[in-house]
Coordinates of C-alpha atoms and ligand atoms in Angstrom, one line a residue:
X12 CA -0.3 0.1 0.1
X13 CA 1.2 3.5 -0.8
X14 CA 0.8 6.7 1.2
X15 CA 1.7 10.1 0.5
X16 CA 2.3 11.4 4.3
X17 CA 2.5 15.2 3.6
X18 CA 3.9 17.1 6.6
X19 CA 7.6 17.4 8.3
X20 CA 7.3 18.0 12.0
X21 CA 7.1 15.0 15.2
X22 CA 3.0 15.1 14.4
X23 CA 4.0 13.7 11.2
X24 CA 6.5 11.6 12.5
X25 CA 4.2 9.4 15.0
X26 CA 2.3 9.1 12.5
X27 CA 4.8 8.0 9.9
X28 CA 6.2 4.9 12.7
X29 CA 2.8 4.0 13.5
X30 CA 1.7 3.7 9.3
X31 CA 5.0 1.3 9.6
X32 CA 3.8 -0.6 12.3
X33 CA 0.9 -1.6 9.9
X34 CA 0.5 -5.9 9.4
X35 CA 0.2 -3.9 5.4
X36 CA 3.4 -3.5 3.9
X37 CA 3.5 0.7 4.0
X38 CA 5.6 1.9 1.1
X39 CA 5.9 5.7 2.5
X40 CA 6.4 8.5 0.7
X41 CA 6.7 12.3 2.7
X42 CA 6.6 15.5 1.5
X43 CA 7.8 17.8 2.7
X44 CA 9.4 15.0 4.5
X45 CA 12.9 15.8 6.9
X46 CA 15.6 13.6 7.1
X47 CA 14.4 11.8 10.1
X48 CA 11.3 10.8 7.9
X49 CA 13.4 10.2 5.2
X50 CA 14.7 6.9 7.0
X51 CA 10.9 5.8 6.9
X52 CA 10.3 6.1 3.0
X53 CA 10.7 7.7 0.6
X54 CA 10.8 12.2 0.4
X55 CA 9.7 14.1 -2.9
X56 CA 10.0 17.9 -3.3
X57 CA 6.6 19.3 -3.5
X58 CA 5.2 22.7 -2.7
X59 CA 2.4 20.7 0.1
X60 CA 0.7 24.1 0.7
X61 CA -0.3 24.0 -3.8
X62 CA -3.7 22.0 -4.9
X63 CA -2.2 21.6 -8.4
X64 CA 1.1 20.5 -7.3
X65 CA -0.1 17.5 -5.3
X66 CA -2.8 16.9 -7.3
X67 CA -0.6 16.3 -10.1
X68 CA 2.1 14.3 -8.4
X69 CA -0.4 11.7 -7.3
X70 CA -2.7 11.6 -10.6
X71 CA 0.8 10.0 -12.0
X72 CA 2.0 8.1 -9.0
X73 CA -1.4 6.9 -7.6
X74 CA -1.0 6.5 -4.2
X75 CA -3.5 4.5 -2.4
X76 CA -4.2 6.8 0.2
X77 CA -2.6 10.6 0.5
X78 CA -2.8 11.3 4.9
X79 CA -1.9 15.5 5.3
X80 CA -0.5 15.9 8.4
X81 CA -0.8 20.0 9.1
X82 CA -3.3 23.0 8.4
X83 CA -1.9 24.7 5.8
X84 CA -2.6 22.4 3.2
X85 CA -6.0 22.0 4.4
X86 CA -7.1 24.9 4.0
X87 CA -5.5 25.5 0.8
X88 CA -7.2 22.7 -0.8
X89 CA -4.8 20.4 -1.2
X90 CA -7.7 17.1 0.4
X91 CA -10.1 18.6 -3.0
X92 CA -7.6 18.9 -5.7
X93 CA -6.3 15.3 -4.9
X94 CA -9.6 14.2 -4.1
X95 CA -10.1 15.4 -7.6
X96 CA -8.1 13.5 -9.4
X97 CA -9.2 10.4 -7.4
X98 CA -7.2 9.4 -5.1
X99 CA -8.6 8.8 -1.2
X100 CA -7.7 11.8 1.3
X101 CA -8.0 11.9 5.2
X102 CA -8.2 15.0 5.5
X103 CA -10.9 17.4 5.3
X104 CA -12.0 20.0 1.4
X105 CA -11.3 23.6 2.2
X106 CA -14.9 24.4 3.2
X107 CA -14.1 22.2 5.8
X108 CA -10.7 23.3 6.7
X109 CA -12.5 27.1 7.6
X110 CA -13.1 26.0 11.4
X111 CA -9.5 26.0 12.1
X112 CA -8.9 28.9 8.7
X113 CA -11.1 31.1 10.0
X114 CA -11.7 31.5 14.0
X115 CA -14.6 33.9 13.1
X116 CA -16.0 31.2 10.8
X117 CA -15.3 28.7 13.6
X118 CA -17.3 31.3 16.2
X119 CA -20.8 31.4 14.4
X120 CA -20.3 27.5 13.3
X121 CA -20.8 27.8 17.7
X122 CA -22.6 30.0 17.8
X123 CA -25.1 28.7 15.2
X124 CA -25.4 24.8 16.5
X125 CA -25.5 26.0 20.2
X126 CA -21.8 24.3 21.2
X127 CA -20.7 26.6 24.3
X128 CA -18.5 28.5 23.8
X129 CA -16.8 32.0 25.3
X130 CA -18.7 34.7 24.7
X131 CA -16.9 37.0 22.0
X132 CA -17.3 39.3 18.9
X133 CA -15.9 39.6 15.5
X134 CA -14.7 43.4 14.7
X135 CA -13.1 44.3 11.3
X136 CA -13.4 48.0 12.1
X137 CA -10.3 50.0 14.5
X138 CA -12.7 52.8 16.2
X139 CA -15.3 49.6 16.9
X140 CA -12.5 47.7 18.3
X141 CA -11.5 50.2 20.5
X142 CA -14.7 51.7 22.2
X143 CA -15.2 47.6 22.4
X144 CA -11.6 47.8 24.8
X145 CA -12.4 50.5 26.6
X146 CA -16.2 48.9 27.4
X147 CA -15.4 45.0 28.3
X148 CA -17.6 44.0 30.0
X149 CA -16.2 40.0 30.3
X150 CA -13.4 40.8 32.7
X151 CA -9.5 40.0 31.7
X152 CA -7.2 39.5 30.4
X153 CA -9.0 40.0 27.2
X154 CA -8.8 37.7 24.5
X155 CA -7.7 38.5 21.4
X156 CA -7.6 36.2 18.2
X157 CA -6.4 37.1 14.5
X158 CA -9.3 35.3 12.4
X159 CA -6.6 33.5 9.7
X160 CA -3.9 30.9 10.6
X161 CA -0.4 32.8 11.9
X162 CA 1.5 29.8 12.8
X163 CA 0.4 30.1 16.6
X164 CA 1.0 33.3 17.5
X165 CA -2.8 34.6 16.7
X166 CA -3.7 34.6 20.5
X167 CA -2.7 37.3 22.8
X168 CA -4.5 37.3 26.5
X169 CA -3.9 41.1 27.2
X170 CA -3.9 41.8 30.9
X171 CA -5.0 45.7 30.5
X172 CA -6.6 48.1 28.3
X173 CA -3.2 49.4 27.1
X174 CA -1.8 45.9 26.1
X175 CA -5.2 45.0 24.4
X176 CA -5.1 48.4 22.1
X177 CA -1.5 48.1 21.1
X178 CA -1.9 43.8 20.3
X179 CA -5.5 45.3 18.4
X180 CA -3.7 48.4 16.5
X181 CA -1.2 45.5 15.7
X182 CA -3.5 42.8 14.8
X183 CA -5.3 45.6 12.6
X184 CA -1.8 46.8 11.2
X185 CA -1.3 44.2 9.8
X186 CA 0.4 42.2 12.0
X187 CA -0.4 38.9 10.3
X188 CA -1.0 40.1 6.7
X189 CA -5.0 39.3 6.2
X190 CA -5.2 36.8 9.1
X191 CA -5.2 39.5 11.7
X192 CA -7.5 41.9 9.4
X193 CA -10.8 40.4 11.3
X194 CA -9.9 40.1 15.2
X195 CA -12.3 37.4 17.4
X196 CA -12.4 39.3 20.9
X197 CA -13.5 36.5 23.5
X198 CA -14.5 37.1 27.3
X199 CA -11.8 34.7 28.9
X200 CA -11.9 31.3 30.2
X201 CA -10.9 29.6 33.6
X202 CA -10.4 26.4 34.0
X203 CA -8.7 22.9 32.8
X204 CA -8.0 22.8 28.7
X205 CA -8.1 19.3 27.0
X206 CA -7.4 18.2 23.9
X207 CA -10.0 16.1 22.3
X208 CA -9.5 13.9 19.0
X209 CA -11.9 13.0 16.9
X210 CA -12.2 11.3 13.7
X211 CA -15.1 12.2 11.4
X212 CA -16.3 11.0 8.3
X213 CA -19.5 13.0 7.8
X214 CA -21.4 13.8 4.7
X215 CA -25.7 15.2 3.4
X216 CA -26.7 10.8 4.3
X217 CA -23.6 9.4 6.7
X218 CA -22.1 10.7 9.9
X219 CA -19.8 8.2 11.3
X220 CA -17.7 9.3 14.6
X221 CA -15.1 8.2 16.6
X222 CA -13.2 10.0 19.9
X223 CA -9.5 9.3 20.7
X224 CA -8.8 9.4 24.2
X225 CA -8.6 12.6 25.4
X226 CA -5.0 14.4 26.1
X227 CA -3.6 16.8 27.6
X228 CA -1.2 18.8 26.6
X229 CA 1.4 21.3 28.2
X230 CA 1.6 25.0 26.6
X231 CA 4.0 27.1 28.5
X232 CA 7.8 26.6 28.3
X233 CA 8.4 26.4 31.9
X234 CA 7.3 24.1 34.3
X235 CA 4.6 25.4 36.2
X236 CA 3.0 26.3 33.2
X237 CA 4.8 29.9 33.3
X238 CA 6.4 31.7 30.7
X239 CA 5.0 32.5 27.1
X240 CA 3.3 29.8 25.4
X241 CA 4.1 27.4 22.9
X242 CA 2.9 24.4 20.2
X243 CA 2.9 22.6 23.1
X244 CA 5.7 21.1 25.9
X245 CA 4.6 17.8 26.2
X246 CA 1.6 15.9 26.5
X247 CA -0.1 12.4 27.9
X248 CA -3.4 10.4 27.8
X249 CA -5.6 9.1 29.1
X250 CA -6.5 11.8 31.5
X251 CA -6.5 9.6 35.0
X252 CA -9.0 11.7 36.8
X253 CA -11.6 11.7 33.8
X254 CA -14.5 9.4 34.3
X255 CA -16.7 7.9 31.7
X256 CA -19.3 10.2 32.5
X257 CA -17.4 12.8 31.5
X258 CA -16.2 12.0 28.2
X259 CA -20.4 11.2 27.5
X260 CA -20.5 15.0 28.4
X261 CA -18.3 16.1 26.1
X262 CA -19.1 13.5 23.7
X263 CA -23.5 15.1 24.2
X264 CA -22.7 18.2 24.2
X265 CA -19.3 19.2 22.4
X266 CA -19.1 16.6 19.5
X267 CA -22.7 15.6 18.3
X268 CA -24.2 19.1 17.6
X269 CA -20.2 19.8 16.0
X270 CA -21.4 16.4 13.5
X271 CA -24.8 17.7 13.4
X272 CA -24.0 21.2 12.8
X273 CA -21.6 19.8 9.4
X274 CA -24.2 18.2 8.0
X275 CA -27.1 21.4 8.8
X276 CA -24.2 23.5 6.8
X277 CA -23.0 20.8 4.1
X278 CA -19.6 20.5 5.0
X279 CA -18.0 17.1 4.6
X280 CA -15.8 15.7 6.7
X281 CA -13.1 13.3 5.9
X282 CA -10.6 13.4 8.1
X283 CA -10.1 14.2 12.0
X284 CA -11.0 16.8 14.1
X285 CA -9.3 18.6 17.1
X286 CA -11.6 20.0 20.1
X287 CA -9.7 22.6 22.5
X288 CA -11.8 22.3 25.5
X289 CA -11.5 24.2 27.8
X290 CA -13.7 22.7 31.4
X291 CA -15.1 25.3 33.0
X292 CA -16.8 25.9 36.6
X293 CA -20.1 25.3 34.2
X294 CA -19.0 22.3 32.4
X295 CA -17.0 21.8 29.0
X296 CA -16.7 24.5 26.3
X297 CA -15.2 25.5 23.4
X298 CA -11.7 26.9 22.6
X299 CA -11.4 26.0 19.1
X300 CA -11.6 23.8 15.9
X301 CA -8.8 22.3 14.5
X302 CA -8.5 19.9 11.7
X303 CA -6.1 18.2 12.4
X304 CA -3.8 16.2 14.6
X305 CA -2.3 18.2 17.7
X306 CA 1.5 18.3 17.8
X307 CA 2.7 16.6 20.5
X308 CA -1.0 15.1 20.8
X309 CA -0.3 12.9 18.3
X310 CA 2.8 11.2 19.2
X311 CA 0.7 10.3 22.5
X312 CA -2.0 8.9 20.6
X313 CA 0.1 6.5 18.1
X314 CA 1.3 5.2 21.3
X315 CA -2.5 4.4 22.9
X316 CA -3.9 3.5 19.2
X317 CA -4.7 -0.4 19.2
X318 CA -5.8 -0.5 15.3
X319 CA -3.8 -0.5 12.0
X320 CA -3.5 2.9 11.4
X321 CA -3.2 2.9 7.4
X322 CA -6.3 0.1 7.5
X323 CA -8.2 2.9 10.2
X324 CA -7.3 5.8 7.9
X325 CA -8.3 4.6 4.2
X326 CA -11.9 3.7 6.1
X327 CA -12.3 7.0 6.7
X328 CA -10.9 8.2 3.4
X329 CA -13.0 6.3 2.1
X330 CA -16.2 7.3 3.1
X331 CA -16.4 4.0 4.4
X332 CA -15.9 4.5 8.3
X333 CA -18.9 3.1 10.5
X334 CA -18.5 5.1 14.2
X335 CA -17.4 2.5 16.5
X336 CA -15.3 2.2 19.2
X337 CA -11.7 2.6 18.9
X338 CA -9.2 -0.3 20.4
X339 CA -6.9 1.4 22.3
X340 CA -3.9 -0.8 24.5
X341 CA -4.5 0.0 27.9
X342 CA -2.4 2.3 30.3
X343 CA -1.1 6.2 29.7
X344 CA 1.4 7.3 27.5
X345 CA 3.0 10.6 27.8
X346 CA 5.0 12.7 25.2
X347 CA 8.6 15.4 26.1
X348 CA 9.6 17.8 24.0
X349 CA 13.5 18.9 24.2
X350 CA 13.5 22.5 22.3
X351 CA 16.3 24.5 20.8
X352 CA 17.3 27.0 23.3
X353 CA 15.3 30.7 23.0
X354 CA 12.7 28.6 21.6
X355 CA 9.3 29.4 21.2
X356 CA 10.8 33.9 20.3
X357 CA 13.4 32.1 18.0
X358 CA 15.5 28.7 17.8
X359 CA 19.2 28.0 17.6
X360 CA 19.9 25.8 15.1
X361 CA 22.7 23.8 13.8
X362 CA 23.7 22.5 17.3
X363 CA 24.7 19.1 17.7
X364 CA 22.5 16.0 19.4
X365 CA 24.4 13.4 21.0
X366 CA 21.7 10.9 21.1
X367 CA 22.1 8.2 23.2
X368 CA 19.7 5.0 23.7
X369 CA 16.9 6.2 25.2
X370 CA 15.4 3.2 25.5
X371 CA 11.9 4.2 24.4
X372 CA 10.7 5.6 21.2
X373 CA 12.4 9.0 19.9
X374 CA 10.4 11.3 17.9
X375 CA 11.6 13.7 15.5
X376 CA 10.4 16.8 14.9
X377 CA 12.5 19.6 14.4
X378 CA 16.4 18.1 13.2
X379 CA 18.5 17.6 10.0
X380 CA 21.5 15.4 9.2
X381 CA 24.8 16.9 8.4
X382 CA 27.8 15.0 7.9
X383 CA 26.1 11.9 10.0
X384 CA 25.2 14.0 12.9
X385 CA 22.0 15.4 14.3
X386 CA 21.5 18.6 14.7
X387 CA 19.1 21.4 15.8
X388 CA 17.1 23.0 13.0
X389 CA 13.6 23.9 15.1
X390 CA 12.1 24.7 18.2
X391 CA 10.3 21.8 19.3
X392 CA 13.3 19.4 18.7
X393 CA 12.7 15.8 19.8
X394 CA 10.7 13.8 22.2
X395 CA 10.9 10.9 24.1
X396 CA 7.5 9.1 23.8
X397 CA 6.5 6.0 25.4
X398 CA 3.7 3.5 26.8
X399 CA 3.5 2.8 30.8
X400 CA 0.6 0.6 32.7
X401 CA 0.2 4.2 34.1
X402 CA 0.8 8.2 34.6
X403 CA 3.2 8.2 37.0
X404 CA 5.5 4.9 35.7
X405 CA 4.9 7.1 32.1
X406 CA 6.8 10.1 34.0
X407 CA 9.5 7.7 35.0
X408 CA 10.2 6.2 32.2
X409 CA 10.8 9.5 29.9
X410 CA 12.8 10.5 33.2
X411 CA 15.2 7.5 33.1
X412 CA 16.1 8.0 30.0
X413 CA 16.2 12.1 29.9
X414 CA 20.3 11.8 30.3
X415 CA 20.7 9.7 27.0
X416 CA 19.9 12.6 25.2
X417 CA 21.5 16.2 25.1
X418 CA 22.8 19.3 23.9
X419 CA 24.1 22.9 24.9
X420 CA 20.9 25.4 25.7
X421 CA 18.2 21.7 25.3
X422 CA 15.0 22.8 27.0
X423 CA 12.5 20.4 28.4
X424 CA 10.1 20.4 31.1
X425 CA 10.4 17.6 33.9
X426 CA 7.0 18.3 35.3
X427 CA 4.8 16.9 31.9
X428 CA 2.1 15.1 33.9
X429 CA 2.7 16.2 37.3
X430 CA -0.4 18.8 37.9
X431 CA -3.0 15.9 36.5
X432 CA -1.0 13.1 38.6
X433 CA -1.5 14.7 41.4
X434 CA -5.0 16.0 40.8
X435 CA -5.8 12.1 40.6
X436 CA -3.7 11.2 43.9
X437 CA -5.7 13.6 46.0
X438 CA -9.1 12.1 44.6
X439 CA -10.2 15.2 42.7
X440 CA -11.9 14.8 39.2
X441 CA -12.4 17.5 36.1
X442 CA -15.2 19.6 38.2
X443 CA -12.5 20.2 41.0
X444 CA -10.2 23.5 40.3
X445 CA -7.2 23.3 38.9
Ligands
AMP523 P1 -7.1 28.6 20.8 O1 -5.8 28.9 19.1 O2 -7.9 29.7 20.3 O3 -6.6 27.7 21.0 O4 -5.7 29.6 21.3 C1 -5.1 29.6 22.1 C2 -4.4 29.4 23.5 O5 -4.9 30.5 23.7 C3 -5.6 28.0 23.6 O6 -4.7 26.8 24.0 C4 -5.8 28.9 25.1 O7 -4.8 27.8 26.1 C5 -5.7 30.3 24.6 N1 -7.0 30.7 24.8 C6 -7.7 30.8 23.7 N2 -9.2 31.0 23.8 C7 -9.0 31.8 25.1 C8 -10.1 32.3 26.2 N3 -11.1 32.6 25.2 N4 -10.0 32.3 27.7 C9 -8.9 31.5 28.2 N5 -8.0 31.1 27.1 C10 -7.8 30.9 26.2
LIG524 N1 -0.6 20.7 20.7 C1 -1.8 21.7 20.1 C2 -1.9 21.7 18.2 O1 -1.3 21.3 18.4 O2 -2.7 23.1 18.1

């Protein structure tokens, strides 16, 4: 089975390992790929955000399945173009990808379909936004979101009026080009953040979905959730204190209205939806939709998944998916990100990595091979991932492996999963203060 995988980071490396672990022989091709991915399959040079270029390659090489990792190709319409040449794609068309590509579109969808979320207002006019900030009714921080894709930097939690005004003016002034000329203002939500992934195969006369275990990411760069936001510094799942009734509540209040909403709006979906959830004192509220797998959450999910990945993705891509309970391995999976010096502001590249034998799964994200030596080549460089009987032993396994990897300036959070472990040990639930 020939699979084209688009992307180059840790998410794609985790997907690639799991694709290769199939009982089917898988011939993997990645684009643009990376030096690490090149060790798992062939690598082709393609502009992955150019629908015509990807479709032309698919028409010529006829892969059995295309898996689209990042959001940008989905928003650009790559899945539509590839389907149009008769090739199966795991990934949504551009119309549905707007759920991630436009925060204003996503908020309007949530409101239209009665999905619990933060109160919000969408603004495109300078005077209107300034007046809104000056008479802000929801308390601080004011959450400002650039409407479009902004490489994870388009959300600012402004702590006071001056910061809100500065941020808003910079956004409207084109800080992220067209992506920030529309700004969504949101009420601040307080609570516990969760990542909920749902496989979806939906169109007008078919609505199948399946939940993957809820995970927790750690967004801040420093331990104890301090410092600036990152793409994610580590994740684990399932969440030990999340009860079946809590998952059921998210299914009922967030997932089912989403699936029905897609159908009502005529939005076909064939891939994954990753719901960013804030569990507030009033229950779960939707922060955002992502139309792709999370990174680093995917590393956790691929460790847990018992199912044969290419067969499963092909069911969704081929519009043959029947919603069912997915088979998962017992235990808890955890991944810890090893990040470059000065991440997230920038990333020191080209630093040689000492990589021993950690004895667990090493996931490459931002690495490059130079004269036979791995060197840093991005913000999030490597990840150590494992599956263990429980969260405490997963943490201990990664801790024991850490001395095997090092480079000058490497940043790592040693507290991934610790807050959750204490929460569980204290007998608390998702409803208790976090
Ligand atoms: P988003 O890309 O919309 O998920 O926002 C990025 C991050 O900002 C989220 O993961 C949250 O940590 C935070 N965030 C987004 N919206 C809100 C909100 N309404 N209240 C509090 N935090 C938020
Ligand atoms: N880990 C968060 C994300 O992938 O957006």
